[in-house]
XYZ file of C-alpha atoms in Angstrom:
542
model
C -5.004 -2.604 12.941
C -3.527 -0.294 10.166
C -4.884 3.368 11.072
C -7.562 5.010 9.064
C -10.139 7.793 8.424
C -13.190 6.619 7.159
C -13.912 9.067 3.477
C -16.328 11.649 4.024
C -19.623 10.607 2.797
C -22.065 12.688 2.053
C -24.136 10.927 -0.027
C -24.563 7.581 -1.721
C -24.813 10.435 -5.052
C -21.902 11.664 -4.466
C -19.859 8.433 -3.544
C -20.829 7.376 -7.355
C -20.025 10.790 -8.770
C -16.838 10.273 -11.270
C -16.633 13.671 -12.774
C -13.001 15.049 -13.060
C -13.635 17.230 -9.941
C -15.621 15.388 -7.508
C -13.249 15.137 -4.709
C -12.894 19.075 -4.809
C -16.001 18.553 -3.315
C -14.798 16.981 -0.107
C -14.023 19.425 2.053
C -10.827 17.466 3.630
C -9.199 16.421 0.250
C -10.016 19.973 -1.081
C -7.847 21.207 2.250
C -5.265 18.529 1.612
C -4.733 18.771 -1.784
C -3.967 22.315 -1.742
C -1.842 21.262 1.099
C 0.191 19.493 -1.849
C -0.175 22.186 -4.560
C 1.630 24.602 -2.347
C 3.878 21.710 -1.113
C 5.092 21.069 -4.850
C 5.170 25.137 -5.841
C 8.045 24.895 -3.473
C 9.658 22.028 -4.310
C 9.976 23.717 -7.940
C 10.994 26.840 -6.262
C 13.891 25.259 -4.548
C 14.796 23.717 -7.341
C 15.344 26.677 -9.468
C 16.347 28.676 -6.486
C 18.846 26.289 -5.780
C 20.430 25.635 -9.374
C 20.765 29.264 -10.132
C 22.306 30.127 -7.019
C 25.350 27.348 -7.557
C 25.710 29.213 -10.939
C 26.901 32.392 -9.246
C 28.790 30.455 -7.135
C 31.331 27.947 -9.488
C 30.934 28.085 -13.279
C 31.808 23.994 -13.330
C 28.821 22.598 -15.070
C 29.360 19.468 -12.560
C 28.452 21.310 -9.539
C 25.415 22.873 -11.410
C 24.454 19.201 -12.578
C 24.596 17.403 -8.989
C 21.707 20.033 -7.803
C 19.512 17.975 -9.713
C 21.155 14.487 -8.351
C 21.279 15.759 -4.869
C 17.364 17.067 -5.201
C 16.226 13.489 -6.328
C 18.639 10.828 -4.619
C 17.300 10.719 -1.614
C 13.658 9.694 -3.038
C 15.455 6.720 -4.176
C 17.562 5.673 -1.248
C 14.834 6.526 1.210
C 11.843 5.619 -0.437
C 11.081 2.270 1.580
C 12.176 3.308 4.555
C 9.976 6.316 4.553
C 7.394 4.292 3.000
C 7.773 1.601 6.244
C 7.393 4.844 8.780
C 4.084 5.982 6.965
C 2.723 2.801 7.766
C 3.789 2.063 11.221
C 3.277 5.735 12.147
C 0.300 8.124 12.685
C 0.042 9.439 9.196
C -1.002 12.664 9.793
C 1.728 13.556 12.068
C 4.354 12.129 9.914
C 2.789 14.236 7.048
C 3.225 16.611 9.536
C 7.025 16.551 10.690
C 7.529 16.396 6.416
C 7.058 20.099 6.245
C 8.280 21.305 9.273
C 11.557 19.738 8.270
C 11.714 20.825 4.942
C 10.456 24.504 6.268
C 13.809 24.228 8.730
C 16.163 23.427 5.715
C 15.098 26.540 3.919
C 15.391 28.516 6.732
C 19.142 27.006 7.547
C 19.986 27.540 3.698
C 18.328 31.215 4.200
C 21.119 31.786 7.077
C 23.770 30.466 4.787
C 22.762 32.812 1.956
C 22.280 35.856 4.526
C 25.768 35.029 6.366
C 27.585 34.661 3.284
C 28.470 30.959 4.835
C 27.428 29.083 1.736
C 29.421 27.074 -1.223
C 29.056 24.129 -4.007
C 29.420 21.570 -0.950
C 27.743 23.122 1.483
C 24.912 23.898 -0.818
C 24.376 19.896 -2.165
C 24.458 19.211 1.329
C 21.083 21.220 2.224
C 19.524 19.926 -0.895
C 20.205 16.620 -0.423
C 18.551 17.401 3.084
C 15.456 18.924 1.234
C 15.547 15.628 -0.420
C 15.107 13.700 2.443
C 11.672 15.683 3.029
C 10.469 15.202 -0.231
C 11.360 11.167 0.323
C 9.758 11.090 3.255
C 6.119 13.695 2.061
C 5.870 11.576 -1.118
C 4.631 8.087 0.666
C 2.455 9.334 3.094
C 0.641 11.253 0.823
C 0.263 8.549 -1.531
C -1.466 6.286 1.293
C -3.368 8.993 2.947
C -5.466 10.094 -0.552
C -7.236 6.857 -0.771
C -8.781 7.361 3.108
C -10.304 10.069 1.560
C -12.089 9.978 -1.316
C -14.317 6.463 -2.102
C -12.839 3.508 -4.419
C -15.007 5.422 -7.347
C -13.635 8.712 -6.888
C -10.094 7.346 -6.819
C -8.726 7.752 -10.073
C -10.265 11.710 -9.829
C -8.280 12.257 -7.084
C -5.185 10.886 -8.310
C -5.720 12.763 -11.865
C -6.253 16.196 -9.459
C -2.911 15.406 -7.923
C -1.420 15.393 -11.366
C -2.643 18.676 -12.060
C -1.139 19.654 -8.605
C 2.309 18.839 -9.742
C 2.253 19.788 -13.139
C 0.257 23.613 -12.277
C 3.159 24.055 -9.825
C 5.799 22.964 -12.438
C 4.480 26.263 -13.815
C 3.685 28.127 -10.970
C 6.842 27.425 -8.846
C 9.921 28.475 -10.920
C 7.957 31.495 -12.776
C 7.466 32.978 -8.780
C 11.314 31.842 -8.272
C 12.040 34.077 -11.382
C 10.142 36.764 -10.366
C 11.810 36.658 -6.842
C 15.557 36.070 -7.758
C 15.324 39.011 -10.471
C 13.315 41.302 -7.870
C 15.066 40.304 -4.413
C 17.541 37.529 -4.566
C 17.993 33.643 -4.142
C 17.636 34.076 -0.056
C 13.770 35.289 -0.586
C 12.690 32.276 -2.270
C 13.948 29.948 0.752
C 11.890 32.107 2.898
C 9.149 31.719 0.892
C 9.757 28.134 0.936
C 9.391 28.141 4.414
C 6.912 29.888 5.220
C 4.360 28.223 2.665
C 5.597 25.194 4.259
C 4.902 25.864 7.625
C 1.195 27.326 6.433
C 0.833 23.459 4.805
C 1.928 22.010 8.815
C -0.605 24.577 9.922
C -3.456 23.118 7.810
C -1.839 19.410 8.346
C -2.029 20.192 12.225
C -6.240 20.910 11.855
C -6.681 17.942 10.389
C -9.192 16.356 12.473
C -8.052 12.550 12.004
C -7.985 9.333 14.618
C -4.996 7.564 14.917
C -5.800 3.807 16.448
C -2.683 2.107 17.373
C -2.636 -1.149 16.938
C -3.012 -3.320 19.654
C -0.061 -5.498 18.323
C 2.298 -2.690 18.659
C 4.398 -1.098 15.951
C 6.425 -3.173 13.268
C 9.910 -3.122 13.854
C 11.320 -1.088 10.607
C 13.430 -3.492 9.199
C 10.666 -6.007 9.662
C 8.160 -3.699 7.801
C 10.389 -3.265 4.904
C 11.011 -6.833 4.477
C 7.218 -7.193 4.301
C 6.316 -4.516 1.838
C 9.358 -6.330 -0.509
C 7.804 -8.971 -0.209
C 4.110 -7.850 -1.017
C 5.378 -6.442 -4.031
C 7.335 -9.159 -5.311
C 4.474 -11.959 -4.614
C 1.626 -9.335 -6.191
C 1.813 -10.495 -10.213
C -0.200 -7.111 -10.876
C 2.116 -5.004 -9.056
C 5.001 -6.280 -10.381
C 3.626 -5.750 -13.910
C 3.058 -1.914 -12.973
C 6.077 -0.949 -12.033
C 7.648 -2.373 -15.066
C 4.992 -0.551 -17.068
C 5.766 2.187 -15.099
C 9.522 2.140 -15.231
C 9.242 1.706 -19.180
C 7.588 4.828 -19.532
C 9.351 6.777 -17.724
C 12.623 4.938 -19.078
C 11.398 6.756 -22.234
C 9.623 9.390 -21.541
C 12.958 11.394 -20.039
C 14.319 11.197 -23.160
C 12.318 14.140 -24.183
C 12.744 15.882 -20.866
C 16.467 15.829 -20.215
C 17.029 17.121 -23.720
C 14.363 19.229 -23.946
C 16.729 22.659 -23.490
C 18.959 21.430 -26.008
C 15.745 20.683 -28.232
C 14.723 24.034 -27.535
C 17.553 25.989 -29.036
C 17.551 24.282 -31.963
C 14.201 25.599 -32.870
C 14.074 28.806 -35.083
C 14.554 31.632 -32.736
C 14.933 28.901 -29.937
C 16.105 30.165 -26.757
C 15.374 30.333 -23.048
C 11.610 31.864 -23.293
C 11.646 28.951 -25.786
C 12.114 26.433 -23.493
C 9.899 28.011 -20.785
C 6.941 28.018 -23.649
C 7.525 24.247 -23.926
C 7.176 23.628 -20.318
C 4.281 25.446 -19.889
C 2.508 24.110 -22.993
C 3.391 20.100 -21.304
C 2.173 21.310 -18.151
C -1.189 22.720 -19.780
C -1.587 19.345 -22.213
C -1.193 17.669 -18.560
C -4.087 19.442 -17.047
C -6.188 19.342 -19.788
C -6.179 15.372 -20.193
C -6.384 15.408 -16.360
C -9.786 16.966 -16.694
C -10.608 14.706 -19.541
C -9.917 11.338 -17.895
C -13.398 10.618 -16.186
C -14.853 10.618 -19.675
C -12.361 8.612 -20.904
C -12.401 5.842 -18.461
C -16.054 5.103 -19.578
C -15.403 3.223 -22.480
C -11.627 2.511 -22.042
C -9.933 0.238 -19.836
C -6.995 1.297 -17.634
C -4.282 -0.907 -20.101
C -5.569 0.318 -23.190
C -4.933 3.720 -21.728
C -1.569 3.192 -20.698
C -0.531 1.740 -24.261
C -2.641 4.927 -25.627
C -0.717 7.463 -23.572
C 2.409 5.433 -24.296
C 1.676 5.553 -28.277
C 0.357 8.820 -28.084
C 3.737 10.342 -26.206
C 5.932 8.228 -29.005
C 4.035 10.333 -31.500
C 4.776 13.778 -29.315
C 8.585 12.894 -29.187
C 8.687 11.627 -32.749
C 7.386 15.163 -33.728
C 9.781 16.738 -31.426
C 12.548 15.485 -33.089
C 12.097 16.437 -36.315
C 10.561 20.266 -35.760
C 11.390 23.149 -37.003
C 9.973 25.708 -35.361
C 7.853 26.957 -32.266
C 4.522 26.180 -34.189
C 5.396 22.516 -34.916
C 6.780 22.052 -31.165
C 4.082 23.639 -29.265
C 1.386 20.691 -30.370
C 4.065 18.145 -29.880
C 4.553 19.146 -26.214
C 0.859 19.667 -25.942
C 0.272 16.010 -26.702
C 3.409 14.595 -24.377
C 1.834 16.568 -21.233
C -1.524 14.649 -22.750
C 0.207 11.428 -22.551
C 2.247 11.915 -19.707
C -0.859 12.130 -16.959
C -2.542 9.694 -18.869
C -0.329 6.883 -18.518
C 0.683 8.222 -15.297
C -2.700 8.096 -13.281
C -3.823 4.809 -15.189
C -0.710 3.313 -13.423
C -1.562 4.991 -10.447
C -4.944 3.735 -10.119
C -3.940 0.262 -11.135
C -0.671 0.249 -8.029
C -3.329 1.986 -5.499
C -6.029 -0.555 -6.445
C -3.667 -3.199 -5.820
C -2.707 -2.461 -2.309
C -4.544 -2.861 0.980
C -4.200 0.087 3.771
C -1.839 -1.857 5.790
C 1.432 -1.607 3.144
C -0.109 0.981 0.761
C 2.447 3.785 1.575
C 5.231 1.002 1.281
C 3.887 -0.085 -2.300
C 3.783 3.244 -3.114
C 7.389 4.272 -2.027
C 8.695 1.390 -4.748
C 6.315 2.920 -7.153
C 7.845 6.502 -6.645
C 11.403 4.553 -6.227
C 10.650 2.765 -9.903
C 9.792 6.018 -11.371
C 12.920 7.871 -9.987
C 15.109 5.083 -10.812
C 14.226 4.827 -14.685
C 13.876 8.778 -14.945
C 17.689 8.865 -13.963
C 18.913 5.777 -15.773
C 17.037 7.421 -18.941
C 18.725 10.485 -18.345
C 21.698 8.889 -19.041
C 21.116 6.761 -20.806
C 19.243 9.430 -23.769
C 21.887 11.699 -23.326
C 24.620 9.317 -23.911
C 22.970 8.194 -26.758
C 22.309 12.365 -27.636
C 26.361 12.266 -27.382
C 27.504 9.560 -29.603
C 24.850 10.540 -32.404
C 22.614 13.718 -32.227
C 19.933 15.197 -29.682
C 16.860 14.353 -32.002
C 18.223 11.096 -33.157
C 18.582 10.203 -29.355
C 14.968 11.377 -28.705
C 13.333 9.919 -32.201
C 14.892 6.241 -30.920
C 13.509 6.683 -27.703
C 10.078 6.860 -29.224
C 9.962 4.560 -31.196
C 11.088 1.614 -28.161
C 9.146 3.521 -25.970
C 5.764 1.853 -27.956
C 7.618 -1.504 -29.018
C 8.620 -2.147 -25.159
C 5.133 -1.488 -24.159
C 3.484 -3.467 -26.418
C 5.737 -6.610 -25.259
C 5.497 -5.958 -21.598
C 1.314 -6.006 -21.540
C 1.628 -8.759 -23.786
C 3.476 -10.897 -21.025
C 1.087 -9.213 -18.755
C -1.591 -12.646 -17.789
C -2.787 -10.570 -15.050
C -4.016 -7.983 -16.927
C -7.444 -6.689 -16.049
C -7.818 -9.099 -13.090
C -8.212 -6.972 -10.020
C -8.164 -8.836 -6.754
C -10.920 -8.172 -3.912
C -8.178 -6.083 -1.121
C -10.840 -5.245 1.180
C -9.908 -6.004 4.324
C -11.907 -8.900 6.006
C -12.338 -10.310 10.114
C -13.755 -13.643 8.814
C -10.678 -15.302 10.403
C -10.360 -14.704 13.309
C -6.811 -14.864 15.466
C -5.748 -17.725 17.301
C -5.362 -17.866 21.375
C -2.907 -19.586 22.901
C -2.600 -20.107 26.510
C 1.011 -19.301 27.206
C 1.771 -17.194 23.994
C 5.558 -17.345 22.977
C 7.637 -14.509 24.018
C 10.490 -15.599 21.122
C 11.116 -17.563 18.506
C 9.968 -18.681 15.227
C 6.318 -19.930 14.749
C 5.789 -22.692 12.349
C 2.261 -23.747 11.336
C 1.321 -26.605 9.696
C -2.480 -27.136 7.931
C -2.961 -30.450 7.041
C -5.642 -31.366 3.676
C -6.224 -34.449 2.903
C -8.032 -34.640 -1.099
C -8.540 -36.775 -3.760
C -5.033 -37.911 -5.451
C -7.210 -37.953 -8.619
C -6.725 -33.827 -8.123
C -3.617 -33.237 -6.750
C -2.041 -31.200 -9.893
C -4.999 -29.290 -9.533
C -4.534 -28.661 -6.054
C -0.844 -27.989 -6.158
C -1.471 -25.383 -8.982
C -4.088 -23.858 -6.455
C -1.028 -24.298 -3.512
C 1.229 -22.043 -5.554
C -1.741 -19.086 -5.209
C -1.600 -19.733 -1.279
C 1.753 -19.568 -1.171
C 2.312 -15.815 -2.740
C -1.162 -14.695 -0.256
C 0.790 -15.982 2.651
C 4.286 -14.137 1.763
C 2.648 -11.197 0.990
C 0.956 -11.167 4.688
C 4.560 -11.595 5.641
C 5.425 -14.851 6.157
C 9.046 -15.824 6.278
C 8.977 -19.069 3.924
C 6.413 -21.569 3.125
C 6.085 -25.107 1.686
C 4.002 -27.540 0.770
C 4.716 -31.642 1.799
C 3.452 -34.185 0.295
C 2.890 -37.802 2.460
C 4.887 -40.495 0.659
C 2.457 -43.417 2.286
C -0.702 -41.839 2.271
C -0.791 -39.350 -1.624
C -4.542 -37.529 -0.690
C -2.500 -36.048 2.590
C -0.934 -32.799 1.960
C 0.810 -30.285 4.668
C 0.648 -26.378 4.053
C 3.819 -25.597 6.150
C 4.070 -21.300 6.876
C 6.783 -20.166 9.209
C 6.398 -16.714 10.779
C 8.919 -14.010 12.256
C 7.253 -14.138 16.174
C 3.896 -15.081 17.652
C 3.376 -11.573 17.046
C 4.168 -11.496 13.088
C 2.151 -14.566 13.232
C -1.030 -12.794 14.538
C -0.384 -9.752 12.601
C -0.999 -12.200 9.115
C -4.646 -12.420 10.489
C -5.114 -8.575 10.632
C -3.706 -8.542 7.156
C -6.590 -11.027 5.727
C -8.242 -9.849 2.414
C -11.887 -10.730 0.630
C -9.384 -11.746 -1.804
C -7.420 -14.301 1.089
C -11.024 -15.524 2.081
C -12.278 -16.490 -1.501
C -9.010 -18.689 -1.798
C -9.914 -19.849 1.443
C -13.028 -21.440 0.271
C -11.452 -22.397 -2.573
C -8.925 -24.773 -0.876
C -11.232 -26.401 1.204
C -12.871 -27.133 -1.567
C -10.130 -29.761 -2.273
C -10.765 -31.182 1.524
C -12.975 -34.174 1.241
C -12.703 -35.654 5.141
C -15.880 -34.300 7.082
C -13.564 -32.704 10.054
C -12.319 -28.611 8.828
C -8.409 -29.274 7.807
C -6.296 -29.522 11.071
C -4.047 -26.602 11.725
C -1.082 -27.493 14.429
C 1.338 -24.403 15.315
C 4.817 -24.777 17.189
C 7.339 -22.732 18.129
C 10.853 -23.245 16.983
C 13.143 -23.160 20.296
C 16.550 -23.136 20.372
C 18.662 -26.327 22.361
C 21.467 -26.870 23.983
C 23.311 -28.210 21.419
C 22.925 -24.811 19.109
C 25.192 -23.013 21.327
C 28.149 -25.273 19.794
C-alpha cells in the first residue's frame, strides 16, 4: 500500500473550516509550509545570485541567458522520474535528501566563488545541479500537502502555497540584493545553505510512518510507465494540463518581456521593474486570501476562464501604458489572475489523483507548466522581435482568452469529479503456486442481452481506461461469433506482482463501474474470471 499520514484532525469544525487560512492552523502543515517558504526564498536567491555573478564573469548575453535554462531544465527532464521516486519512496526522507542536496551545491559553488575556481561553464554546471533539487523537491511536495490537510481544506492549502512562492519571489532576490551589494555573491550561497539545511532539520522532526508495501517497491521504469499511463487514460487530467499549459503558454508573454516593458514606461528603469514584480506578487497574495470566498458561488472552470479573461485584460493594459500609474493596476490584476487560475487547476489535477501516483501526476503537471512557460518564452519574444514588445504581449492576450474558451468548450468532462478514494471491496486473488515470471493475462467472461450490447460496449470503453490507469499493459474486449450475449474482458498485466498491485490501486470510482457492469450480466452465476500466465516455449528461442 501507497504510504500515508492520516491529516491531523482536530475537529469535525475544523475539518469543514474553508477560510483562506485554515491549514495555518495545523500545526504540521504550518511547520511544512514554512519549510517551503524558506525553500523557495532560496531558490530566488540563487537565482539572482547566480545570474549576477555570470555578469561579472563574461559580458556575452548567452552565458547570462542559459542561467535561466540551466535553473529550469532539469524540472523538465526529471520531472517523472522524480515524480516515480516520490511515490515508491518514503516521502519524507526523499523530501529530506532534496535539501540536503541542494544545501551541498551551494556550499560546492561557495568553494568555487571563495577559491576563485569558478567560470561560465563551471557555473551552468552547479545550477543545472541546483536544478536537479528543485526537480526532485517539487513532486514530493505536491503529494505530501494533500496527507495533510482534509479534501475541504485542500484548495486553502494549495492557495497558501501560492502565496509561499510568490512572498519569496519578493523576499528572495531583495535579501540577494541586499547581500551581493553588502558582502558579495559567495554570502548568498551560504545563506542558501544554511536555510536549507534548517528546512532538513525541520523535515527530519517530522513525526511521519512510512509502511512499505508488502508488494515491494515498483521498479522505476515500471512506475513511470504507469503514471503515463494514468494521465493519458484520465479525460479530466488530460483536460488540465492543456488548460494549464494554455495559460501559461500565454501568460509568459507578459513575464519574459516584462523588463523590456518596464523601460519603456516614463521614467522606466530597474526600480521600475522591481515595483512591477512586487505589485504581481502582492495582487497574487491578495486573491490567494480571497479564494475561499470565491469558491462559494463559483465553480473551479468558471474560475479558470475568469483568471484567464481577467489576466488578458492585465496584459492588454500592459501593452498599451504609459506610465507607472497605469502599469501598477495592470500587474496588480495579472498577480490576481495568475493564482487564480493557478490553484483552480491545482485543485482540479490534485482532486483527480489517488495517493498511489499523485506525486507522478503532479510531476507532468509541473513538467506541462515548465514546458509551455519556455516554449512561450520564445515563442513571445520572437514574436516581440519581428514586430514590437507590446504588440507581442497585446496578441498574446487576446489568444490567451480565445484558446481558453475553445479548450473548456471541448472539455465533456467538465465538472464531473470521479470518487478516487481508495477502496478494499476487492479483494486480491490467491493462487497456489504464484508465478515467479511472466506475463499474466486475465480473462472475465459476461454473458448479456445482445439486445444491449452497444450499450455495453460503450460501458467496455470506461473499463478499459480504469484498467490502464491501474497499470495494465493492454486490454481488449472479444466478442463470441456463435454465441453474441458472450463477451470476454481480456487485461494483460506486467507480473503476478503488477497484477496484484491493480487491486491495491482500486477506487470508489473502480467499484461503482463495477456494479455497473454486472449490471449487464444476466446468468445467475457472478461473471467467471480465468487468469494464465503467458510462458515462453521452446520454439521462441528460434
Amino acid at each position: 500500500m501507497p504510504d500515508s499520514n492520516p491529516p491531523e484532525r482536530p475537529s469535525l469544525d475544523a475539518d469543514n473550516d474553508k477560510s483562506a487560512l485554515a491549514p495555518l492552523r495545523r500545526p504540521v502543515f504550518r511547520m511544512l509550509w514554512t519549510t517551503w517558504l524558506m525553500a523557495n526564498v532560496c531558490m530566488w536567491m540563487n537565482d539572482v545570485a547566480a545570474a549576477w555573478l555570470m555578469t561579472s564573469l563574461t559580458t556575452k548575453p548567452i552565458w547570462v541567458a542559459l542561467v535561466q535554462t540551466a535553473a529550469t531544465l532539469p524540472v523538465f527532464l526529471l520531472g517523472l522520474p522524480s515524480g516515480a521516486l516520490a511515490d515508491i519512496l518514503d516521502r519524507r526522507r526523499y523530501f529530506l535528501m532534496t535539501q540536503i542536496w541542494i544545501a551541498g551545491v551551494a556550499l560546492l559553488l561557495c568553494a568555487a566563488i571563495v577559491l576563485d575556481l569558478v567560470n561560465p561553464p563551471l557555473l551552468l554546471a552547479l545550477v543545472f545541479f541546483n536544478g536537479i533539487g528543485l526537480a526532485m523537491r517539487w513532486p514530493v511536495f505536491s503529494a505530501i500537502v494533500p496527507e495533510l490537510v482534509p479534501r475541504a481544506q485542500l484548495p486553502a492549502a494549495l492557495a497558501l502555497n501560492g502565496v509561499s512562492m510568490n512572498a519569496s519571489r519578493i523576499i528572495g532576490p531583495l535579501v540577494a540584493g541586499a547581500l551581493i551589494a553588502s558582502a558579495g555573491s559567495a554570502w548568498v550561497f551560504v545563506l542558501n545553505a544554511g536555510l536549507s539545511l534548517a528546512s532538513a532539520v525541520v523535515i527530519w522532526h517530522w513525526k511521519r510512518d512510512h509502511v512499505p508495501n508488502p508488494l515491494g517497491r515498483e521498479k522505476l521504469w515500471s512506475a513511470m510507465r504507469v503514471g503515463v499511463q494514468f494521465v493519458g487514460q484520465s479525460a479530466r487530467l488530460r483536460a488540465v494540463l492543456l488548460q494549464v499549459s494554455l495559460f501559461f503558454l500565454h501568460s509568459t508573454a507578459v513575464m519574459a518581456l516584462l523588463p523590456l516593458l518596464a523601460r519603456g514606461l516614463e521614467g522606466g528603469g530597474a526600480g521600475t521593474f522591481t515595483v512591477l514584480l512586487a505589485t504581481m506578487g502582492s495582487g497574487a497574495i491578495l486573491a490567494a486570501l480571497s479564494l475561499p470566498r470565491l469558491r462559494q458561488g463559483i465553480t473551479r472552470d468558471r474560475l479558470v476562464f475568469g483568471g484567464t479573461a481577467l489576466q488578458s485584460i492585465g496584459m492588454l493594459v500592459m501593452a498599451v501604458a504609459p506610465n507607472l500609474y497605469v502599469a501598477v493596476p495592470a500587474m496588480f490584476a495579472v498577480g490576481m489572475a495568475w493564482i487564480t487560475t493557478a490553484n483552480s487547476l491545482s485543485v482540479s489535477a490534485q482532486l483527480s489523483l489517488p495517493d498511489w501516483v499523485r506525486a507522478r501526476g503532479m510531476s507532468m503537471y509541473q513538467m506541462a507548466i515548465m514546458g509551455a512557460s519556455a516554449l512561450g518564452a520564445a515563442l513571445w519574444g520572437q514574436v516581440a522581435t519581428l514586430t514590437d514588445v507590446h504588440l507581442s504581449v497585446g496578441i498574446a492576450s487576446v489568444t490567451s482568452v480565445v484558446l481558453m474558451a475553445l479548450a473548456q468548450r471541448h472539455d465533456t468532462d467538465r465538472g464531473i469529479e470521479e470518487d478516487m478514494t481508495p477502496s478494499r471491496v476487492i479483494q486480491r486473488p490467491v493462487a497456489e503456486a504464484p508465478p515467479t515470471h511472466g506475463q499474466v493475462l486475465v480473462h472475465i467472461e459476461y454473458l448479456i442481452d445482445p439486445a444491449r450490447a452497444a450499450d455495453f460496449r460503450a460501458l467496455m470503453q470506461e473499463s478499459r481506461r480504469s484498467r490502464l490507469r491501474q497499470g495494465a499493459l493492454s486490454w481488449e474486449l472479444l466478442h463470441d461469433i456463435t454465441e453474441p450475449g458472450r463477451f470476454v474482458e481480456q487485461v494483460v498485466d506486467e507480473s503476478w506482482t503488477d497484477h496484484l498491485r491493480r487491486f491495491d490501486r482500486v477506487t470508489g470510482g473502480d467499484v461503482a463501474l463495477r456494479e455497473r457492469k454486472l449490471g449487464f450480466h444476466v446468468a445467475e452465476a457472478p461473471p467467471r474470471v480465468t487468469r494464465y500466465v503467458l510462458e515462453s516455449t521452446a520454439s521462441d528461442k528460434f
